[in-house]
Coordinates of C-alpha atoms in Angstrom, one line a residue:
Chain A
M1 CA 17.2 37.5 34.4
T2 CA 15.9 34.8 36.7
V3 CA 18.8 32.6 35.8
L4 CA 21.1 35.3 37.1
D5 CA 19.2 35.4 40.4
K6 CA 20.2 31.9 41.4
P7 CA 21.6 32.0 44.9
A8 CA 24.2 29.4 44.1
T9 CA 26.9 31.9 43.1
P10 CA 29.1 33.6 45.7
R11 CA 27.7 36.8 47.1
T12 CA 31.1 38.4 47.9
P13 CA 34.0 38.4 45.5
A14 CA 37.0 36.3 46.5
D15 CA 39.5 39.2 46.4
P16 CA 37.7 42.3 47.7
A17 CA 41.0 43.6 49.1
A18 CA 41.9 46.3 46.7
P19 CA 38.8 48.4 46.5
R20 CA 38.0 48.1 50.1
A21 CA 41.6 48.9 51.2
R22 CA 41.4 51.9 48.9
R23 CA 38.3 53.1 50.6
T24 CA 40.0 52.9 54.0
T25 CA 43.0 54.7 52.6
A26 CA 40.7 57.4 51.3
W27 CA 39.2 58.0 54.8
L28 CA 42.6 57.9 56.4
L29 CA 43.9 60.5 53.9
T30 CA 40.9 62.8 54.3
A31 CA 41.4 62.7 58.1
A32 CA 45.2 63.3 57.7
V33 CA 44.8 66.2 55.3
A34 CA 42.1 67.7 57.5
A35 CA 44.3 67.4 60.6
G36 CA 47.2 68.9 58.6
L37 CA 45.0 71.9 57.8
L38 CA 43.9 72.3 61.4
V39 CA 47.6 72.4 62.5
L40 CA 49.0 74.4 59.6
V41 CA 46.5 77.2 59.6
P42 CA 47.3 78.5 63.1
V43 CA 51.0 77.8 62.6
A44 CA 51.0 79.8 59.3
A45 CA 49.0 82.6 61.0
G46 CA 51.7 82.9 63.7
T47 CA 54.7 82.6 61.5
G48 CA 56.3 85.6 59.7
A49 CA 58.2 88.9 60.2
Y50 CA 56.1 89.6 63.3
P51 CA 55.8 86.2 65.1
I52 CA 52.7 85.5 67.1
P53 CA 52.6 82.4 69.4
V54 CA 50.1 79.8 68.2
G55 CA 48.3 80.0 71.5
D56 CA 47.7 83.7 71.0
V57 CA 46.5 83.0 67.4
L58 CA 43.9 80.5 68.7
G59 CA 43.0 82.9 71.6
S60 CA 42.3 85.7 69.1
L61 CA 40.3 83.4 66.9
L62 CA 38.2 82.2 69.8
H63 CA 37.7 85.8 70.9
R64 CA 36.5 86.9 67.4
T65 CA 34.1 84.0 67.2
G66 CA 32.8 84.8 70.7
L67 CA 33.9 81.6 72.3
G68 CA 36.1 83.1 75.0
G69 CA 39.8 83.6 74.4
T70 CA 41.5 87.0 74.7
E71 CA 42.1 89.9 72.4
L72 CA 45.8 90.6 71.5
D73 CA 47.4 94.0 71.4
R74 CA 46.5 96.2 68.5
V75 CA 49.5 95.5 66.3
A76 CA 49.2 91.7 66.7
E77 CA 45.4 91.8 66.0
S78 CA 46.0 93.9 62.9
V79 CA 48.8 91.7 61.6
L80 CA 46.7 88.6 62.2
W81 CA 43.3 89.8 60.8
N82 CA 44.4 92.3 58.1
V83 CA 47.5 90.5 56.7
R84 CA 47.8 86.9 57.7
F85 CA 44.2 85.6 57.7
P86 CA 43.2 87.0 54.3
R87 CA 46.3 85.5 52.9
I88 CA 45.6 82.1 54.5
V89 CA 42.0 82.1 53.3
L90 CA 43.1 83.1 49.8
A91 CA 45.8 80.3 49.8
L92 CA 43.2 77.8 50.8
L93 CA 40.7 78.9 48.2
V94 CA 43.2 79.1 45.4
G95 CA 44.8 75.7 46.3
A96 CA 41.4 74.0 46.6
S97 CA 40.3 75.5 43.2
L98 CA 43.6 74.4 41.5
G99 CA 43.5 70.9 42.9
C100 CA 39.9 70.4 42.1
A101 CA 40.2 71.9 38.6
G102 CA 43.1 69.5 37.9
A103 CA 41.2 66.4 39.0
L104 CA 38.1 67.5 36.9
M105 CA 40.2 68.3 33.9
Q106 CA 42.0 65.0 33.9
G107 CA 38.6 63.2 34.2
V108 CA 37.0 65.2 31.3
F109 CA 40.0 64.8 29.0
G110 CA 40.5 61.1 30.1
N111 CA 44.1 62.0 30.3
P112 CA 46.3 62.1 33.4
L113 CA 48.5 64.9 32.0
A114 CA 45.7 67.5 31.6
E115 CA 46.2 70.4 34.0
P116 CA 45.1 74.1 33.7
G117 CA 48.7 75.4 33.6
V118 CA 50.0 72.7 31.2
I119 CA 47.3 73.0 28.6
G120 CA 47.2 76.7 28.7
V121 CA 43.9 77.4 30.4
S122 CA 45.6 79.3 33.2
S123 CA 47.4 81.5 30.6
G124 CA 44.1 82.0 28.9
A125 CA 42.5 83.1 32.0
A126 CA 45.5 85.4 32.6
V127 CA 45.0 87.1 29.3
G128 CA 41.6 88.4 30.5
A129 CA 43.0 89.4 33.9
V130 CA 46.0 91.2 32.4
G131 CA 43.7 92.9 29.9
A132 CA 41.5 94.2 32.7
I133 CA 44.5 95.4 34.7
A134 CA 46.4 96.9 31.7
F135 CA 43.4 99.0 30.5
G136 CA 42.4 99.9 34.1
L137 CA 38.9 98.4 33.7
N138 CA 36.9 98.4 36.9
F139 CA 33.3 98.7 35.9
L140 CA 32.4 95.6 37.8
G141 CA 34.2 96.7 40.9
T142 CA 36.5 94.1 42.6
W143 CA 34.9 91.4 40.5
T144 CA 36.2 92.9 37.1
V145 CA 39.4 90.9 37.0
S146 CA 37.7 87.7 38.0
V147 CA 35.0 88.1 35.4
F148 CA 37.5 88.8 32.7
A149 CA 39.6 85.9 33.8
F150 CA 36.6 83.6 33.7
A151 CA 35.5 84.7 30.3
S152 CA 38.9 84.3 28.6
G153 CA 39.5 81.0 30.6
L154 CA 36.3 79.6 29.4
V155 CA 37.1 80.4 25.8
T156 CA 40.5 78.8 26.2
V157 CA 39.1 75.5 27.7
L158 CA 36.6 75.3 24.8
V159 CA 39.3 75.9 22.2
V160 CA 41.7 73.4 23.8
Y161 CA 38.9 70.8 24.2
A162 CA 37.8 71.2 20.6
M163 CA 41.3 71.2 19.2
S164 CA 42.8 68.3 21.2
R165 CA 40.0 65.7 20.8
S166 CA 39.5 63.5 17.9
G167 CA 37.3 60.4 17.7
G168 CA 36.3 60.8 21.3
R169 CA 39.8 60.6 22.7
T170 CA 42.6 63.0 23.6
E171 CA 46.1 61.8 22.8
V172 CA 48.8 62.9 25.1
V173 CA 50.9 64.4 22.3
T174 CA 48.0 66.4 20.9
L175 CA 47.1 67.7 24.3
I176 CA 50.6 68.9 25.1
L177 CA 51.2 70.4 21.7
T178 CA 47.8 72.2 21.9
G179 CA 49.0 73.5 25.3
I180 CA 52.2 74.8 23.8
A181 CA 50.3 76.6 21.1
V182 CA 47.7 78.1 23.4
N183 CA 50.4 79.1 25.9
A184 CA 52.4 80.8 23.1
F185 CA 49.3 82.7 21.8
A186 CA 48.3 83.7 25.4
G187 CA 51.9 84.9 26.0
A188 CA 51.8 87.0 22.9
L189 CA 48.5 88.6 23.9
I190 CA 49.8 89.3 27.4
G191 CA 52.9 90.9 25.8
L192 CA 50.8 93.0 23.6
F193 CA 48.7 94.3 26.6
L194 CA 52.0 95.0 28.5
F195 CA 53.1 97.0 25.5
F196 CA 50.0 99.3 25.7
A197 CA 49.9 99.5 29.5
D198 CA 51.4 102.3 31.6
T199 CA 54.4 101.8 33.9
A200 CA 52.4 101.2 37.1
A201 CA 50.2 98.6 35.4
V202 CA 53.3 96.9 33.9
N203 CA 54.8 96.6 37.4
Q204 CA 51.6 95.3 38.8
I205 CA 51.2 92.8 36.0
T206 CA 54.8 91.5 36.0
F207 CA 54.6 90.8 39.7
W208 CA 51.1 89.3 39.5
Q209 CA 52.2 87.0 36.6
L210 CA 54.9 85.3 38.8
G211 CA 52.1 84.0 40.9
S212 CA 51.8 85.4 44.4
L213 CA 49.4 85.9 47.3
A214 CA 51.3 88.8 48.8
Q215 CA 48.6 91.3 47.9
A216 CA 45.9 89.4 49.8
T217 CA 43.1 91.5 51.3
W218 CA 39.6 90.6 52.4
P219 CA 38.0 92.4 49.3
K220 CA 40.2 90.0 47.2
V221 CA 38.9 87.1 49.1
L222 CA 35.4 88.3 48.4
A223 CA 36.3 88.7 44.7
V224 CA 37.2 85.0 44.3
L225 CA 34.8 83.5 46.7
P226 CA 31.7 83.2 44.4
C227 CA 33.7 81.6 41.6
A228 CA 35.5 79.2 43.9
A229 CA 32.6 78.3 46.1
L230 CA 30.3 77.6 43.1
G231 CA 32.9 75.5 41.4
L232 CA 33.9 73.6 44.5
G233 CA 30.2 73.0 45.4
L234 CA 29.2 71.7 41.9
A235 CA 32.3 69.6 41.2
P236 CA 31.6 66.6 43.5
L237 CA 28.0 66.2 42.1
Y238 CA 29.6 64.9 38.9
A239 CA 32.1 62.5 40.4
R240 CA 30.2 59.3 39.7
R241 CA 29.6 60.3 36.1
L242 CA 33.3 61.1 35.7
D243 CA 34.1 57.5 36.8
L244 CA 31.9 56.3 34.0
L245 CA 33.5 58.6 31.5
A246 CA 36.7 56.7 32.1
L247 CA 35.2 53.9 30.1
G248 CA 34.9 56.1 27.0
E249 CA 32.2 58.4 25.7
R250 CA 29.9 55.7 24.2
P251 CA 30.1 53.3 27.1
A252 CA 29.3 56.2 29.5
R253 CA 26.3 57.0 27.3
H254 CA 25.2 53.4 27.4
L255 CA 25.2 53.7 31.2
G256 CA 22.9 56.6 31.1
V257 CA 25.3 59.6 31.2
D258 CA 24.2 62.6 29.1
V259 CA 27.8 63.0 27.9
E260 CA 27.3 66.3 26.0
R261 CA 25.7 68.0 29.0
L262 CA 28.3 66.6 31.4
R263 CA 31.1 68.0 29.2
I264 CA 29.6 71.5 29.0
V265 CA 28.9 71.7 32.7
L266 CA 32.4 70.4 33.7
V267 CA 34.1 72.8 31.3
L268 CA 32.2 75.7 32.8
V269 CA 33.2 74.5 36.3
I270 CA 36.8 74.2 35.3
A271 CA 36.8 77.7 33.9
L272 CA 35.2 79.0 37.1
L273 CA 37.8 77.3 39.3
T274 CA 40.8 78.3 37.2
A275 CA 39.5 81.9 36.9
A276 CA 39.1 82.1 40.7
A277 CA 42.7 81.0 41.2
V278 CA 44.3 83.0 38.4
S279 CA 42.5 86.3 38.9
V280 CA 44.0 86.8 42.4
A281 CA 47.1 84.8 42.4
G282 CA 48.4 84.8 38.8
V283 CA 49.6 81.6 37.2
I284 CA 50.4 79.0 39.8
G285 CA 51.3 75.9 38.0
F286 CA 51.4 72.1 38.7
V287 CA 49.3 72.1 41.8
G288 CA 46.4 70.7 39.7
L289 CA 48.8 68.1 38.3
V290 CA 50.7 66.8 41.3
V291 CA 47.8 66.8 43.8
P292 CA 45.4 64.5 42.0
H293 CA 48.2 62.3 41.0
L294 CA 49.4 61.7 44.5
L295 CA 45.9 60.9 45.6
R296 CA 45.2 58.6 42.7
M297 CA 48.4 56.7 43.5
A298 CA 47.4 56.3 47.2
A299 CA 43.6 55.8 47.0
G300 CA 42.8 54.7 43.5
P301 CA 41.1 56.7 40.6
G302 CA 37.5 56.9 42.0
H303 CA 36.4 60.4 41.5
R304 CA 34.0 60.4 44.5
F305 CA 37.1 60.7 46.7
L306 CA 39.5 62.2 44.1
V307 CA 37.5 65.4 43.4
P308 CA 36.9 66.6 47.0
G309 CA 40.2 65.1 48.1
S310 CA 42.1 67.1 45.5
A311 CA 40.5 70.3 46.7
L312 CA 41.4 69.5 50.3
L313 CA 45.0 68.5 49.6
G314 CA 45.4 71.4 47.1
A315 CA 44.4 73.8 49.9
L316 CA 47.0 72.2 52.2
V317 CA 49.7 72.1 49.6
L318 CA 49.2 75.7 48.6
L319 CA 49.1 76.9 52.2
A320 CA 52.4 75.1 52.9
A321 CA 53.9 76.4 49.7
D322 CA 52.9 80.0 50.5
L323 CA 54.2 79.7 54.0
A324 CA 57.5 78.5 52.6
A325 CA 57.5 81.2 49.9
R326 CA 57.3 84.0 52.5
T327 CA 59.6 82.5 55.1
V328 CA 62.4 80.7 53.3
A329 CA 64.2 83.8 52.0
E330 CA 63.1 86.2 54.8
P331 CA 62.8 89.2 54.7
A332 CA 62.4 88.8 50.9
E333 CA 59.5 86.8 49.5
L334 CA 59.8 84.2 46.8
P335 CA 57.0 84.3 44.2
L336 CA 54.7 81.4 44.9
G337 CA 54.3 80.5 41.3
V338 CA 58.1 80.2 40.9
L339 CA 58.2 77.9 43.9
T340 CA 55.4 75.5 42.7
A341 CA 56.9 75.4 39.3
L342 CA 60.4 74.6 40.7
L343 CA 58.9 71.6 42.6
G344 CA 56.2 70.7 40.1
S345 CA 58.0 70.6 36.8
P346 CA 60.4 67.7 37.7
F347 CA 57.3 65.8 38.7
F348 CA 55.7 66.6 35.4
F349 CA 58.8 65.5 33.6
W350 CA 58.8 62.2 35.5
L351 CA 55.1 61.7 34.7
L352 CA 55.7 62.3 31.0
R353 CA 58.6 59.8 30.9
R354 CA 56.4 57.2 32.7
T355 CA 53.4 57.8 30.4
R356 CA 55.7 57.5 27.3
R357 CA 57.2 54.2 28.6
R358 CA 53.8 52.7 29.1
Q359 CA 52.6 53.7 25.7
G360 CA 55.8 52.7 24.0
G361 CA 56.7 56.0 22.5
W362 CA 54.6 58.9 21.3
A363 CA 54.4 58.3 17.6
Chain B
M1 CA 5.8 62.3 24.9
T2 CA 5.7 66.1 24.7
G3 CA 7.1 66.4 28.2
L4 CA 10.1 64.3 27.3
K5 CA 12.4 67.0 26.2
L6 CA 11.6 69.0 29.3
T7 CA 12.3 66.1 31.8
R8 CA 15.7 65.6 30.2
F9 CA 16.9 68.8 31.9
M10 CA 15.4 68.0 35.3
P11 CA 17.9 65.9 37.2
S12 CA 15.2 65.1 39.8
S13 CA 13.0 63.0 37.4
R14 CA 14.0 59.5 37.9
P15 CA 13.9 57.2 34.9
V16 CA 11.3 54.4 35.2
P17 CA 12.5 50.8 34.6
P18 CA 10.7 48.9 31.9
P19 CA 8.0 46.4 32.8
P20 CA 9.1 42.7 32.4
A21 CA 8.9 41.6 28.8
A22 CA 6.9 38.6 27.7
P23 CA 8.7 36.0 25.5
G24 CA 8.3 37.1 21.9
D25 CA 7.9 40.8 22.6
V26 CA 9.9 42.9 20.2
L27 CA 12.5 44.7 22.3
A28 CA 14.4 46.3 19.4
E29 CA 13.7 46.7 15.7
A30 CA 15.2 48.4 12.7
E31 CA 12.8 49.3 9.9
G32 CA 14.3 50.3 6.6
V33 CA 17.4 51.7 8.4
R34 CA 20.0 53.5 6.2
V35 CA 23.3 54.7 7.7
H36 CA 26.0 56.7 6.0
L37 CA 29.5 56.9 7.4
G38 CA 32.0 59.2 5.7
G39 CA 29.6 59.7 2.7
R40 CA 29.4 55.9 2.0
P41 CA 26.2 54.0 2.7
V42 CA 27.1 51.3 5.3
L43 CA 23.5 50.1 5.9
D44 CA 20.9 50.4 3.2
G45 CA 17.4 49.5 4.1
V46 CA 17.9 47.0 6.9
D47 CA 14.9 45.4 8.6
V48 CA 15.5 43.3 11.7
R49 CA 13.5 42.5 14.8
V50 CA 14.9 41.4 18.2
R51 CA 12.6 39.5 20.4
A52 CA 12.6 38.7 24.1
G53 CA 13.8 35.2 24.8
E54 CA 15.8 35.0 21.6
L55 CA 19.5 34.9 20.9
L56 CA 20.1 36.6 17.5
A57 CA 23.5 36.4 15.9
L58 CA 24.7 38.9 13.3
V59 CA 27.2 37.3 10.9
G60 CA 28.8 38.4 7.6
P61 CA 32.1 39.3 6.1
N62 CA 34.2 42.3 7.2
G63 CA 32.6 45.6 6.3
A64 CA 29.1 44.1 5.8
G65 CA 27.7 46.5 8.4
K66 CA 27.3 44.2 11.5
S67 CA 28.8 46.6 14.0
T68 CA 27.0 49.5 12.4
L69 CA 23.7 47.7 12.7
L70 CA 24.4 47.0 16.3
G71 CA 25.4 50.6 16.8
A72 CA 22.2 51.7 15.3
L73 CA 20.2 49.4 17.6
A74 CA 22.2 50.8 20.5
A75 CA 21.4 54.4 19.5
D76 CA 25.1 55.2 19.0
V77 CA 24.8 55.7 15.2
P78 CA 22.0 58.0 14.0
A79 CA 20.0 56.5 11.1
A80 CA 19.9 58.7 8.0
G81 CA 16.6 57.0 7.0
G82 CA 14.2 54.5 8.5
V83 CA 13.6 54.1 12.1
V84 CA 15.1 52.2 15.1
R85 CA 12.8 51.4 18.0
V86 CA 13.8 50.2 21.4
H87 CA 10.9 48.8 23.6
G88 CA 8.5 50.1 21.0
R89 CA 9.6 53.7 21.0
P90 CA 12.0 55.4 18.5
V91 CA 15.5 55.6 20.1
S92 CA 15.7 59.4 19.8
H93 CA 12.7 59.7 22.1
W94 CA 14.4 58.0 24.9
S95 CA 16.8 59.9 27.3
A96 CA 20.2 58.4 28.0
P97 CA 19.2 57.3 31.6
E98 CA 16.0 55.6 30.3
L99 CA 17.9 53.8 27.6
A100 CA 20.4 52.6 30.1
L101 CA 17.7 50.7 32.0
R102 CA 16.6 49.1 28.7
R103 CA 19.7 48.0 26.9
A104 CA 23.3 47.2 27.7
V105 CA 26.0 47.4 25.1
L106 CA 29.4 45.6 24.9
P107 CA 31.8 47.6 22.7
Q108 CA 34.2 45.9 20.4
A109 CA 37.3 47.1 22.3
A110 CA 37.3 47.9 26.0
S111 CA 39.5 50.8 27.2
L112 CA 39.8 52.7 30.4
S113 CA 41.5 56.0 31.1
F114 CA 42.4 55.4 34.7
P115 CA 43.5 52.3 36.5
F116 CA 40.2 51.3 38.2
A117 CA 40.1 47.9 39.9
V118 CA 38.2 45.1 38.1
E119 CA 35.4 45.1 40.7
E120 CA 35.0 48.9 40.4
V121 CA 34.7 48.5 36.6
V122 CA 32.0 45.8 37.0
R123 CA 30.2 48.0 39.5
M124 CA 30.0 50.8 36.9
G125 CA 27.4 48.6 35.2
R126 CA 25.1 49.3 38.1
A127 CA 25.2 53.1 37.6
P128 CA 21.8 53.3 35.8
W129 CA 20.1 51.9 38.9
A130 CA 21.6 54.3 41.4
G131 CA 19.0 55.8 43.6
G132 CA 16.2 53.5 42.3
D133 CA 14.3 50.7 44.0
R134 CA 16.6 48.0 42.8
E135 CA 19.8 49.6 44.1
G136 CA 19.8 46.9 46.8
E137 CA 20.6 44.3 44.1
D138 CA 23.9 46.0 43.3
D139 CA 26.2 43.8 45.3
A140 CA 24.5 40.6 44.2
A141 CA 24.4 41.6 40.6
V142 CA 28.1 42.5 40.6
A143 CA 29.2 39.3 42.4
E144 CA 26.9 37.3 40.1
A145 CA 28.3 38.8 36.9
M146 CA 31.9 38.4 38.0
A147 CA 31.3 34.8 39.0
R148 CA 29.6 34.0 35.6
T149 CA 32.4 35.5 33.6
E150 CA 35.1 34.0 35.8
V151 CA 36.7 37.3 36.8
T152 CA 36.1 37.0 40.5
G153 CA 39.7 35.7 41.0
F154 CA 41.2 39.0 40.0
A155 CA 38.6 41.4 41.3
G156 CA 41.1 43.5 43.1
R157 CA 43.6 43.9 40.2
P158 CA 43.7 47.1 38.2
F159 CA 42.0 46.8 34.8
S160 CA 45.1 48.1 33.0
A161 CA 47.1 45.1 34.3
L162 CA 44.9 42.5 32.6
S163 CA 45.4 40.6 29.4
G164 CA 43.2 41.3 26.4
G165 CA 41.0 38.2 27.0
E166 CA 40.6 39.1 30.7
R167 CA 39.6 42.7 29.9
A168 CA 37.0 41.4 27.4
R169 CA 35.5 39.3 30.2
V170 CA 35.5 42.1 32.7
A171 CA 33.7 44.3 30.1
L172 CA 31.2 41.6 29.6
A173 CA 30.7 41.3 33.4
R174 CA 30.0 45.0 33.5
V175 CA 27.4 44.6 30.8
L176 CA 25.7 41.7 32.5
A177 CA 25.7 43.5 35.9
Q178 CA 23.6 46.2 34.2
R179 CA 20.7 43.6 34.0
A180 CA 19.1 45.3 31.1
P181 CA 16.4 43.2 29.2
L182 CA 18.2 43.9 25.8
L183 CA 21.9 42.9 25.4
L184 CA 23.8 44.1 22.4
L185 CA 27.3 42.5 22.2
D186 CA 29.8 43.4 19.6
E187 CA 32.1 40.4 19.0
P188 CA 32.1 39.2 22.7
T189 CA 34.3 36.2 21.7
A190 CA 36.9 38.0 19.7
A191 CA 39.7 38.0 22.3
L192 CA 38.7 34.8 24.1
D193 CA 40.2 31.3 24.2
L194 CA 38.1 28.3 23.3
R195 CA 36.8 27.6 26.8
H196 CA 35.7 31.2 27.3
Q197 CA 34.1 31.5 23.9
E198 CA 31.8 28.6 24.9
L199 CA 31.3 30.1 28.3
V200 CA 30.2 33.5 26.9
L201 CA 27.8 32.0 24.4
R202 CA 26.3 29.7 27.0
L203 CA 25.8 32.8 29.2
C204 CA 24.1 34.6 26.3
R205 CA 21.8 31.7 25.7
E206 CA 20.9 31.5 29.4
R207 CA 20.0 35.1 29.4
A208 CA 17.8 34.6 26.4
R209 CA 16.2 31.6 28.0
A210 CA 15.5 33.8 31.1
G211 CA 13.5 36.1 28.9
D212 CA 16.0 38.7 27.7
A213 CA 16.8 39.6 24.1
V214 CA 20.4 39.1 23.1
V215 CA 22.1 40.3 19.9
V216 CA 25.7 39.1 19.3
V217 CA 28.0 40.0 16.4
L218 CA 30.0 36.8 15.6
H219 CA 32.7 35.8 13.2
D220 CA 32.7 32.2 14.1
L221 CA 29.9 30.6 12.1
A222 CA 30.1 27.3 14.0
L223 CA 29.5 29.2 17.3
G224 CA 26.5 30.9 15.7
A225 CA 25.1 27.6 14.5
A226 CA 25.5 26.0 17.9
Y227 CA 24.1 28.7 20.1
A228 CA 21.9 31.2 18.2
D229 CA 18.1 30.9 17.9
R230 CA 18.2 33.0 14.8
V231 CA 21.0 34.2 12.5
A232 CA 20.9 37.3 10.3
I233 CA 23.5 37.1 7.5
L234 CA 24.6 40.6 6.4
R235 CA 26.0 41.4 3.0
S236 CA 27.2 44.8 1.9
G237 CA 24.9 46.8 4.0
G238 CA 21.8 44.6 3.7
I239 CA 20.4 41.5 5.2
A240 CA 20.9 38.6 2.9
T241 CA 18.8 36.2 4.9
D242 CA 17.4 35.9 8.4
G243 CA 16.2 32.7 10.2
P244 CA 17.1 29.7 12.3
P245 CA 20.7 28.5 11.8
A246 CA 19.6 25.2 10.2
E247 CA 17.7 27.1 7.5
V248 CA 20.1 30.0 6.7
F249 CA 23.4 28.2 6.8
A250 CA 23.3 26.8 3.3
E251 CA 26.6 26.1 1.5
G252 CA 25.6 28.0 -1.6
L253 CA 24.6 31.2 0.2
L254 CA 27.6 31.2 2.6
S255 CA 30.1 30.5 -0.1
E256 CA 28.6 33.4 -2.1
V257 CA 28.4 35.9 0.8
Y258 CA 31.9 35.2 2.0
D259 CA 33.4 34.7 -1.5
Q260 CA 35.0 31.6 -0.1
P261 CA 33.9 27.9 -0.6
V262 CA 32.2 26.8 2.6
E263 CA 30.9 23.4 3.6
V264 CA 28.0 22.7 6.0
F265 CA 27.6 19.2 7.4
P266 CA 26.2 17.5 10.5
H267 CA 28.5 16.5 13.3
P268 CA 29.1 12.7 12.9
R269 CA 28.2 12.0 16.5
T270 CA 25.7 14.7 17.6
G271 CA 24.2 15.8 14.3
A272 CA 24.8 19.4 15.2
L273 CA 25.5 21.8 12.3
L274 CA 29.2 22.3 11.5
V275 CA 30.4 25.1 9.2
L276 CA 33.9 25.0 7.8
P277 CA 35.8 26.7 5.0
R278 CA 36.3 24.2 2.2
R279 CA 40.1 23.5 2.1
A280 CA 42.1 21.5 -0.4
P281 CA 43.1 18.1 1.2

């Protein structure tokens, strides 16, 4: 060890540009996304069938928090606080959960194509949620759907994880094929539940399945808040260990990571986040795929930025998508899940092509 | 030792780095180790000791169990029989963070799921020290390891854009940056050119001279003869012989172990031991 302590060798690397530049990019991105959120939240709150000027939105917000401002007339207050704000908060929570779940999942699987929607975890969580709605279960109050979504989501992640890994690695083909199988099975179960459900429940489920935030209320926000907050709070604690996992399971263990425990905790966190998103908003695909990818391309693959950054950008992206979904075809409303899939699947296709080119075919 | 299982689940308990080893201390040992892989015995009653200040080379034909023995010493491969000790304690009694302060392992093939930059990869080697007293050494250790393995020039490039030999050196730099007193290297020279093979083994010997214990799996017997303090020759899951290169590299034994006529002779100028396959003129 003393030999290595000789001061003769250079202290700073000759080409420190990339990692350092990436760190700067990471800070700039965080600032930009945060600024985007600060701008978009009041704009989204003011936009809609009943327009409210942004100044009034801010005034009402200040008034409610007791920092001055003025109260609006009764209709505007009601629209803002009973319709728009719950929806915005829900969009932020769902977006953050999906973005973060995507980043974690790609890290755990060591595969950039892993995403809750693609590998079937969202559908798995949906099975629980649909079951709860179809059979009118409500013994846990507003949390019933979330709890069922979490339980079935968790089972699905475990199944996918166990089936798609061999020899400590997850091949792309195995992962995607497992996703197809899981999605098919989940679809069959959902169909079965629909068959047994009454007409009202069928309508509710069909609309919910398309992925939408139109039914947002404060109780719904409360229903997802525990899952989302717990997941989002725990995820960044494992960022450094996820970096090490990129080396492979054994090297990560050599560097002191308790890999088995890390896997179990992260699978639980992924299930929590996915359940939070799915239980209120249905299956909203590709946010967890596109968001971490964009960040990785811009600021490198380090999870200490990627995990919280994906949550932040996911929130922004979903808020923007929801704003578009409810304003593009006014007065009708596009289902949010349809919109994200329309934009996300070409991206997925491009990613798939690129990965295949790099690996020189799938076989 | 009873508290060990409990502390594993408490993230607050920080692993304690080992005290400096004195030359000759046994840092790792295998005692009657048996390992079965896929129902086949791969190691059958292997005894080996790794001492501080010593470079030990494991050589032998393909399938003799070199990598498995290294894996058993690294606590990757569980022993079906016998015992493996690291720093005097059976490997199963150490937690992963404790082991990471005591031994560093270079795997045979280096892979990476995401395109981290070279410097970031090397810095991963410092993970075991995070939050400890010696965290301040991080920058120096990383710069040092990169300079020694000659990867400083492409510190900013993504790992995935490197050639096989460059990747191997980056992986070695990560292992060196870990600054563990026991180094277990599986074929560190396999992907390297002549110059870097010499560089890597010189590095290993320097680490040994500085008081660390170094184990390398080698295919090149001449490299082993030139650099190792001790050589263990493995044959079908057992150790055929173990000692200084000058003693164990005998033509008869090597020819028999490798099933290939081998000649061992002194270099005409330096007198150093040379090992070559016997070829028809």
